[in-house]
Coordinates of C-alpha atoms in Angstrom, one line a residue:
M21 CA -9.1 -18.2 2.3
T22 CA -9.5 -21.2 -0.1
D23 CA -12.1 -19.8 -2.2
T24 CA -10.0 -16.9 -3.4
P25 CA -9.1 -16.8 -6.8
A26 CA -5.5 -16.9 -7.9
P27 CA -4.0 -13.8 -9.5
P28 CA -5.6 -13.0 -12.9
A29 CA -4.0 -15.6 -15.7
P30 CA -3.4 -14.4 -19.3
P31 CA -6.2 -15.9 -21.3
P32 CA -6.0 -18.6 -24.0
A33 CA -4.9 -17.3 -27.2
H34 CA -7.5 -16.3 -29.6
R35 CA -7.4 -16.8 -33.3
G36 CA -8.2 -14.2 -35.6
G37 CA -7.8 -13.0 -39.1
A38 CA -5.6 -10.6 -40.6
G39 CA -6.5 -6.7 -40.2
T40 CA -8.0 -7.0 -36.8
G41 CA -6.9 -3.9 -35.5
S42 CA -4.4 -2.6 -33.0
T43 CA -4.0 -4.9 -29.9
N44 CA -4.0 -1.7 -27.5
T45 CA -7.5 -0.7 -27.8
P46 CA -9.2 0.7 -24.9
E47 CA -12.3 -1.5 -25.8
T48 CA -10.1 -4.7 -25.5
A49 CA -8.2 -3.5 -22.4
H50 CA -11.7 -2.5 -20.6
A51 CA -13.2 -5.9 -21.7
G52 CA -10.2 -7.7 -20.2
E53 CA -10.4 -10.0 -23.4
G54 CA -7.3 -11.4 -24.9
H55 CA -5.8 -9.6 -28.2
P56 CA -6.4 -11.0 -31.5
D57 CA -2.9 -11.8 -31.7
G58 CA -3.3 -14.3 -29.0
T59 CA -1.5 -12.0 -26.4
A60 CA -2.8 -11.0 -22.8
P61 CA -4.4 -7.4 -22.6
P62 CA -1.9 -4.7 -21.2
W63 CA -3.3 -4.6 -17.7
R64 CA -2.4 -8.0 -16.8
R65 CA 1.2 -7.2 -17.2
V66 CA 0.2 -3.7 -15.4
L67 CA -1.1 -5.6 -12.8
W68 CA 2.2 -7.6 -12.0
A69 CA 3.9 -4.7 -12.6
A70 CA 2.0 -2.7 -9.7
M71 CA 2.3 -5.6 -7.4
L72 CA 5.9 -6.1 -7.5
G73 CA 6.5 -2.3 -7.0
N74 CA 4.1 -2.5 -3.6
A75 CA 6.2 -5.3 -2.6
V76 CA 9.4 -3.7 -2.9
E77 CA 7.9 -0.4 -1.1
W78 CA 6.4 -2.6 1.8
Y79 CA 9.6 -5.0 2.1
D80 CA 11.7 -2.3 3.6
N81 CA 8.9 -0.8 5.7
A82 CA 8.4 -4.3 7.1
L83 CA 12.2 -4.6 7.6
Y84 CA 12.4 -1.6 9.5
G85 CA 9.6 -2.4 11.8
I86 CA 10.5 -5.9 12.3
L87 CA 14.2 -5.1 12.8
A88 CA 13.5 -1.9 14.9
V89 CA 15.0 -3.2 18.4
V90 CA 18.1 -4.6 16.4
M91 CA 18.6 -1.4 14.4
S92 CA 18.0 0.7 17.7
R93 CA 21.3 -1.1 19.1
T94 CA 23.3 -1.0 16.0
F95 CA 22.7 2.7 15.0
F96 CA 22.4 4.4 18.3
P97 CA 24.3 4.8 21.3
E98 CA 24.0 2.4 24.3
G99 CA 21.9 3.7 27.1
D100 CA 18.2 4.0 27.4
A101 CA 16.6 1.4 25.1
T102 CA 13.3 3.2 25.1
V103 CA 14.8 6.3 23.6
A104 CA 16.7 4.3 21.0
L105 CA 13.6 2.3 20.0
I106 CA 12.0 5.9 19.6
S107 CA 14.8 7.5 17.9
T108 CA 14.4 4.5 15.1
Y109 CA 10.8 5.0 14.8
L110 CA 11.9 8.6 14.1
G111 CA 13.7 7.2 10.7
L112 CA 10.2 6.0 10.0
I113 CA 8.3 9.3 10.2
L114 CA 11.0 10.9 8.6
S115 CA 10.6 8.7 5.5
Y116 CA 7.1 9.8 5.4
A117 CA 7.8 13.1 6.3
I118 CA 9.0 13.9 2.7
R119 CA 6.4 11.8 1.0
P120 CA 3.9 14.6 0.7
V121 CA 6.6 17.0 -1.1
G122 CA 7.7 13.8 -3.0
G123 CA 4.5 12.7 -3.7
T124 CA 3.8 16.0 -4.8
L125 CA 6.5 16.5 -7.1
M126 CA 6.2 12.7 -8.6
G127 CA 2.8 13.0 -9.1
R128 CA 3.0 16.3 -11.2
V129 CA 5.7 14.4 -13.3
A130 CA 3.0 11.5 -13.8
D131 CA 0.4 14.1 -14.8
L132 CA 3.0 15.7 -17.6
K133 CA 5.1 12.8 -18.5
G134 CA 3.1 9.8 -18.0
H135 CA 2.9 7.0 -15.3
K136 CA 5.7 4.5 -16.8
F137 CA 8.5 6.8 -16.4
V138 CA 7.5 7.8 -12.8
L139 CA 7.3 4.2 -11.7
T140 CA 10.6 3.6 -13.1
V141 CA 12.0 6.3 -11.3
T142 CA 10.2 5.3 -8.3
I143 CA 11.5 1.7 -7.8
S144 CA 15.0 2.7 -8.7
L145 CA 15.0 5.1 -5.7
M146 CA 13.4 2.6 -3.3
S147 CA 15.9 0.1 -4.2
V148 CA 18.6 2.1 -3.4
G149 CA 17.4 3.7 -0.2
T150 CA 16.7 -0.1 1.0
V151 CA 19.9 -1.6 -0.3
A152 CA 22.3 1.2 1.2
I153 CA 20.7 0.5 4.8
G154 CA 22.3 -2.9 4.5
L155 CA 25.7 -1.5 3.8
L156 CA 25.9 1.1 6.5
P157 CA 28.3 1.4 9.4
A158 CA 27.1 0.8 13.0
Y159 CA 27.5 3.3 15.4
S160 CA 30.2 1.8 17.2
A161 CA 32.3 2.4 13.9
I162 CA 31.5 5.9 12.8
G163 CA 29.6 7.4 15.9
I164 CA 26.9 10.3 15.2
A165 CA 27.2 9.6 11.5
A166 CA 25.5 6.2 11.5
P167 CA 22.1 7.7 12.5
L168 CA 22.5 10.7 10.0
L169 CA 23.4 8.1 7.2
L170 CA 20.5 6.0 8.4
A171 CA 18.0 9.1 8.1
L172 CA 19.6 10.1 4.6
C173 CA 18.5 6.4 3.4
R174 CA 15.1 6.4 4.6
L175 CA 14.7 10.0 3.0
V176 CA 15.8 8.4 -0.3
Q177 CA 13.4 5.4 0.1
G178 CA 10.6 7.7 1.1
L179 CA 11.2 10.0 -2.1
G180 CA 10.8 7.1 -4.2
A181 CA 7.9 5.4 -2.5
S182 CA 6.0 8.7 -2.3
A183 CA 4.0 8.6 -5.5
E184 CA 4.7 4.5 -6.0
Y185 CA 1.3 3.2 -4.6
T186 CA -1.2 5.7 -5.8
V187 CA 0.9 6.2 -9.4
A188 CA 0.9 2.4 -9.9
S189 CA -2.7 2.0 -8.8
N190 CA -3.8 4.6 -11.1
F191 CA -1.8 3.2 -13.9
L192 CA -3.4 -0.5 -13.2
L193 CA -7.1 1.1 -13.0
E194 CA -6.7 3.0 -16.3
H195 CA -5.7 -0.3 -17.9
G196 CA -8.3 -2.8 -16.4
P197 CA -11.8 -3.7 -17.1
R198 CA -14.0 -0.7 -15.6
H199 CA -16.7 -3.0 -14.1
R200 CA -13.7 -4.9 -11.8
R201 CA -11.9 -1.7 -10.5
N202 CA -12.1 -2.9 -6.8
Y203 CA -11.3 -6.5 -7.6
L204 CA -8.0 -4.9 -9.3
S205 CA -7.6 -2.5 -6.2
G206 CA -7.9 -5.5 -4.1
W207 CA -5.0 -7.1 -5.8
S208 CA -3.1 -3.8 -5.2
V209 CA -4.0 -4.0 -1.6
G210 CA -3.0 -7.4 -1.3
S211 CA 0.3 -7.4 -2.7
T212 CA 1.5 -4.7 0.1
S213 CA 1.3 -8.0 2.3
L214 CA 3.8 -9.9 -0.2
G215 CA 6.9 -7.7 0.8
P216 CA 6.1 -7.9 4.7
L217 CA 5.6 -11.8 4.3
I218 CA 8.8 -12.2 2.2
A219 CA 10.6 -10.1 4.7
S220 CA 9.1 -11.8 7.8
V221 CA 9.9 -15.4 6.4
L222 CA 13.6 -14.3 6.0
A223 CA 13.9 -12.8 9.0
Y224 CA 12.4 -15.9 10.7
L225 CA 14.8 -18.2 9.2
L226 CA 17.8 -16.1 9.8
I227 CA 16.8 -15.5 13.3
V228 CA 16.3 -19.4 14.3
T229 CA 19.5 -20.4 12.3
L230 CA 21.9 -17.7 13.2
P231 CA 23.4 -17.3 16.7
G232 CA 21.9 -14.0 18.1
A233 CA 25.5 -12.3 18.0
A234 CA 26.1 -13.0 14.5
F235 CA 22.4 -12.0 13.5
D236 CA 22.7 -8.6 15.3
A237 CA 26.2 -8.0 13.8
W238 CA 25.4 -9.1 10.2
G239 CA 22.9 -11.2 9.6
W240 CA 20.0 -8.5 9.3
R241 CA 22.0 -6.7 6.6
L242 CA 21.8 -9.6 4.5
L243 CA 17.6 -9.0 4.5
F244 CA 18.2 -5.4 3.3
L245 CA 20.5 -6.7 0.7
L246 CA 18.0 -9.0 -1.0
A247 CA 15.7 -6.1 -2.0
A248 CA 17.8 -5.8 -5.1
P249 CA 16.9 -8.7 -7.2
L250 CA 13.2 -8.0 -6.6
S251 CA 13.7 -4.5 -7.5
L252 CA 15.4 -5.5 -10.6
V253 CA 12.7 -7.9 -11.8
T254 CA 9.9 -5.0 -11.0
L255 CA 12.2 -2.6 -13.3
Y256 CA 12.3 -4.9 -16.2
I257 CA 8.7 -5.7 -16.1
R258 CA 8.0 -1.8 -15.7
R259 CA 10.1 -1.1 -18.7
H260 CA 8.0 -3.5 -21.1
T261 CA 4.7 -1.9 -20.1
T262 CA 2.9 1.1 -22.0
E263 CA 0.6 3.9 -21.0
A264 CA -3.2 3.2 -21.5
P265 CA -4.4 4.6 -24.9
E266 CA -6.7 7.2 -23.3
Y267 CA -3.9 8.4 -21.0
R268 CA -1.7 8.9 -23.8
R269 CA -4.3 10.7 -26.0
A270 CA -4.6 13.1 -22.9
L271 CA -1.1 13.5 -22.4
E272 CA -0.6 14.4 -26.1
E273 CA -3.6 16.8 -26.0
A274 CA -2.1 18.7 -23.0
R275 CA 1.3 19.0 -24.8
N276 CA -0.2 20.2 -27.9
S277 CA -2.7 22.5 -26.5
G278 CA 0.0 25.3 -25.9
T279 CA -1.7 25.8 -22.3
E280 CA 0.8 25.7 -19.2
Q281 CA -0.1 22.7 -17.1
A282 CA -0.6 23.3 -13.4
P283 CA -2.0 20.2 -11.9
F284 CA -0.8 20.7 -8.4
T285 CA -2.2 24.1 -8.4
E286 CA -5.6 22.9 -10.1
A287 CA -5.8 19.8 -7.7
V288 CA -4.9 22.0 -4.4
R289 CA -7.5 25.2 -5.5
G290 CA -10.4 22.9 -7.1
H291 CA -10.2 19.6 -5.4
W292 CA -9.0 20.4 -1.7
R293 CA -12.2 19.2 -0.2
D294 CA -12.2 15.7 -2.0
M295 CA -8.6 15.5 -0.9
L296 CA -9.7 16.1 2.9
R297 CA -12.4 13.5 2.6
A298 CA -10.0 11.0 0.9
I299 CA -7.5 11.8 4.0
G300 CA -10.5 11.4 6.4
L301 CA -11.8 8.1 4.8
G302 CA -8.5 6.6 4.8
A303 CA -7.4 7.3 8.4
G304 CA -8.4 4.1 10.1
Q305 CA -6.9 1.9 7.5
R306 CA -3.4 3.7 7.1
V307 CA -3.2 3.5 11.1
G308 CA -4.2 0.0 11.3
S309 CA -1.4 -0.9 8.1
F310 CA 1.4 0.5 10.1
M311 CA 0.2 -1.2 13.6
I312 CA 0.2 -4.5 11.4
Q313 CA 3.7 -3.7 9.8
S314 CA 5.4 -1.6 12.1
Y315 CA 4.7 -2.1 15.7
F316 CA 2.8 -5.6 16.2
V317 CA 6.1 -7.3 16.5
T318 CA 7.7 -5.1 18.7
A319 CA 4.3 -5.0 21.2
L320 CA 4.2 -8.6 21.4
V321 CA 8.0 -9.2 22.3
Q322 CA 7.7 -6.4 24.8
N323 CA 4.5 -8.2 26.4
G324 CA 6.6 -11.3 26.9
I325 CA 6.3 -13.3 23.6
G326 CA 9.5 -14.0 22.1
E327 CA 10.8 -12.9 18.8
D328 CA 10.3 -15.9 17.1
R329 CA 6.6 -16.6 17.8
A330 CA 6.0 -12.7 17.4
L331 CA 7.3 -13.2 13.9
L332 CA 5.2 -16.2 13.1
A333 CA 2.2 -14.2 14.1
A334 CA 3.5 -11.6 11.7
I335 CA 3.9 -13.9 8.9
L336 CA 0.5 -15.1 9.3
T337 CA -1.0 -11.7 9.4
Y338 CA 0.6 -11.2 5.9
V339 CA -0.6 -14.5 4.8
V340 CA -4.1 -13.7 5.3
G341 CA -4.0 -10.1 4.6
A342 CA -4.0 -10.8 0.6
P343 CA -6.9 -13.1 0.3
A344 CA -8.9 -10.5 2.7
A345 CA -7.9 -7.5 0.6
V346 CA -8.9 -9.4 -2.8
W347 CA -12.3 -10.6 -1.5
G348 CA -12.9 -7.3 -0.1
G349 CA -12.6 -5.8 -3.7
R350 CA -15.0 -8.4 -5.1
C351 CA -17.3 -7.6 -2.4
A352 CA -17.0 -4.0 -3.1
D353 CA -17.8 -4.5 -6.9
R354 CA -20.8 -6.7 -6.0
Y355 CA -22.2 -4.4 -3.4
G356 CA -20.5 -1.2 -3.4
G357 CA -17.4 0.5 -1.9
R358 CA -19.5 2.8 0.4
R359 CA -21.3 0.0 2.0
L360 CA -18.4 -2.0 2.4
L361 CA -16.4 0.8 4.1
V362 CA -19.4 1.7 6.4
W363 CA -19.6 -1.8 7.8
G364 CA -15.9 -2.7 7.7
Y365 CA -15.1 0.5 9.6
G366 CA -17.9 -0.2 12.1
V367 CA -16.4 -3.4 13.0
F368 CA -13.3 -2.1 13.3
V369 CA -14.4 0.3 15.8
L370 CA -15.5 -2.3 18.0
F371 CA -12.5 -4.6 17.5
T372 CA -9.6 -2.1 18.3
V373 CA -9.4 -2.2 22.1
P374 CA -9.8 -6.1 22.5
T375 CA -7.0 -6.3 19.9
F376 CA -4.8 -4.5 22.3
L377 CA -6.0 -6.0 25.4
A378 CA -5.4 -9.3 23.7
I379 CA -1.8 -8.6 23.2
E380 CA -1.4 -7.3 26.8
S381 CA -2.8 -10.6 28.1
G382 CA 0.3 -12.4 27.7
S383 CA -1.3 -15.3 25.9
F384 CA 0.0 -16.0 22.8
V385 CA -2.7 -17.8 21.4
L386 CA -5.0 -14.8 22.1
A387 CA -3.1 -12.2 21.0
F388 CA -2.5 -14.4 17.6
L389 CA -6.0 -14.4 17.2
A390 CA -6.6 -11.0 17.7
V391 CA -3.8 -9.6 15.5
V392 CA -5.2 -11.9 12.5
V393 CA -8.7 -10.7 12.8
F394 CA -7.5 -7.2 12.9
T395 CA -5.3 -7.8 9.9
V396 CA -8.3 -9.2 7.9
L397 CA -10.3 -6.3 8.8
N398 CA -7.8 -3.6 8.0
N399 CA -7.3 -5.3 4.3
I400 CA -11.0 -5.9 3.5
V401 CA -11.7 -2.3 3.3
G402 CA -8.5 -1.5 1.5
A403 CA -9.5 -2.4 -2.0
P404 CA -12.5 0.5 -2.2
L405 CA -10.2 2.7 -0.4
T406 CA -7.3 2.7 -3.0
T407 CA -10.4 3.1 -5.7
A408 CA -11.5 6.1 -3.9
Y409 CA -8.2 7.5 -3.8
V410 CA -7.6 7.4 -7.3
M411 CA -10.9 7.8 -8.8
S412 CA -12.0 10.8 -6.7
F413 CA -10.2 13.4 -9.2
P414 CA -10.2 13.9 -13.1
A415 CA -7.7 12.0 -14.8
H416 CA -5.5 15.3 -15.8
V417 CA -4.8 16.0 -12.1
R418 CA -5.2 12.4 -10.6
G419 CA -1.5 11.4 -10.3
T420 CA -0.8 14.9 -8.4
A421 CA -4.2 14.9 -6.2
A422 CA -3.9 11.0 -5.2
A423 CA -0.4 11.3 -4.5
L424 CA -0.7 14.1 -2.2
N425 CA -4.0 13.1 -0.1
Y426 CA -2.6 9.5 0.3
N427 CA 1.0 11.0 1.6
V428 CA -0.4 13.6 3.7
G429 CA -2.8 11.0 5.4
T430 CA 0.1 8.3 5.6
T431 CA 2.4 10.5 7.0
L432 CA 0.2 12.2 9.6
L433 CA -1.6 9.3 10.8
G434 CA 0.0 5.9 9.4
G435 CA 3.9 7.0 10.0
T436 CA 3.4 8.5 13.5
A437 CA 1.0 5.7 14.6
P438 CA 4.2 3.2 16.0
L439 CA 5.9 6.2 17.5
L440 CA 2.6 7.4 19.4
A441 CA 1.8 4.0 20.5
T442 CA 5.2 3.5 22.2
W443 CA 4.8 7.1 23.8
L444 CA 1.3 6.1 25.0
V445 CA 2.5 2.8 26.3
G446 CA 5.2 4.6 28.2
R447 CA 2.8 7.2 29.6
T448 CA -0.2 5.1 30.3
G449 CA 1.8 1.4 31.0
T450 CA -1.0 -0.2 28.7
E451 CA -1.4 -0.8 25.1
V452 CA -5.2 -0.3 25.5
S453 CA -4.5 3.4 25.4
F454 CA -3.5 3.1 21.5
G455 CA -6.5 0.9 21.3
W456 CA -8.9 3.7 22.1
Y457 CA -7.1 6.3 19.9
M458 CA -7.7 3.9 16.7
A459 CA -11.1 3.4 17.5
A460 CA -11.6 6.8 17.3
V461 CA -10.0 7.4 14.2
C462 CA -11.9 4.3 12.4
L463 CA -15.2 6.0 14.0
V464 CA -14.1 9.2 11.9
S465 CA -13.3 7.1 8.8
A466 CA -16.7 5.3 9.1
L467 CA -18.7 8.8 9.7
V468 CA -16.8 9.8 6.1
A469 CA -17.8 6.6 4.2
A470 CA -21.4 7.0 5.5
F471 CA -22.0 10.6 4.7
A472 CA -19.4 12.2 2.6
L473 CA -17.9 9.4 0.0
P474 CA -17.4 10.5 -3.5
K475 CA -19.8 8.8 -5.7
S476 CA -16.8 7.5 -8.1
I477 CA -16.2 4.6 -5.4
D478 CA -19.3 3.0 -6.6
E479 CA -18.6 3.4 -10.0
A480 CA -17.2 -0.1 -10.7
R481 CA -20.8 -1.3 -9.5
E482 CA -22.7 0.9 -11.8
A483 CA -20.4 -0.1 -14.9
A484 CA -21.4 -3.5 -14.2
G485 CA -25.1 -2.9 -14.5
R486 CA -26.3 -3.7 -11.1
T487 CA -28.6 -1.7 -8.7
P488 CA -27.7 -1.3 -4.9
G489 CA -28.0 -5.0 -3.1
E490 CA -28.0 -7.1 -6.1
T491 CA -26.0 -10.1 -5.7
R492 CA -25.6 -11.5 -9.1
H493 CA -22.4 -11.9 -10.7
P494 CA -21.2 -9.0 -13.2
R495 CA -22.5 -9.4 -16.6
P496 CA -19.9 -10.1 -18.9
A497 CA -17.9 -7.3 -20.6
T498 CA -19.1 -6.9 -24.4
G499 CA -15.7 -5.0 -25.4
T500 CA -17.8 -1.9 -26.4
E501 CA -17.8 -0.2 -22.9
K502 CA -16.2 3.3 -23.2
K503 CA -14.4 4.6 -20.0

């Protein structure tokens, strides 16, 4: 979209006299203004740290989906191609099966030791798991050890990714201006398209430039090895960020209180209803995300569209996904997250079955347009959904509760979506069967948004001083808001 703003850039330097105070005051961070010494407010660096981490996470997920057919031939014995493909998708599920456990562990550490520490650990684990896949020997070389090592790499990657998105989003929302929370969440959601976009473009270039045998033998491995430099840049930025002032004070108070902290126990006992609501709220978007990033390329290829054209379709979905997410965040800040989620999911319910009909039609143009519209709808609801994931819980258990509900929902609903789609198509002979399943899931999410959505989802709109239905722009921050 041409009217989507560029990522927030550092404001012009402001001149100020001596004794202007700390450059890390919460008022300054919330207002989004520059610091007296001319530097950018902390949340801008945190924004880039969060976006790049999301890119690394979804780069690996996208590669695994894009290269599923190649990897099924590399790491599994010859025979039934469908069985090999399903076995490959089981590796995707495995990396998500570990996430509720890893998310609980990492979220608890975030609540006790801070976000920065956890985000350094997560990016390190994700990069190790991703790069290692590119170095694994094939089944023809080491036999059954190949799929076992592949599973181990997926577990390491899944452990690192288990708290990446929610902790990074939490880190960002605590630093950023309160009245722009959904907008910032939109950038966080949009950045999940950055990794798949890079993966798709690079995969496409290699597929069209290398002979098929060379790509199958070693070309695909280069794509996993290229995760290393992206991870190093992200790690460098994260090491130069700081915790939000309010969060640092909360950590210090907890450490000095003398009371044993048990964020997991409190989250499960005191906020299990909120977590169930969050899982239901995100169900449709979780399934949609995994269809975009891990199944659509396979579905297009299996329905007669070549790998090169299928990858072109995937590339465009990632191009339109980021601006759609940012635009959705701006709309949520202006009109309210609840309204956007109800309408977005409502349209999604009507559009899922036609999407899979278009894929099955054999028409590249029809399938191409349907997948692009599907992606726009999926990303528009992502921003208020991310805000709800994080802000539905009090700060002292937010890391644990957000990571737990996000990972449980992602594992049970998102991670199983490609496998379920493959199984349903095998049983029914039509892609539309999965379309009906997803329509039902989106209907559940729409009902949760309409009747059970936490009030905190619209906090950004209330912080901007607007009433429901107003369309004027947010009033400028005064620099005196308190969180």
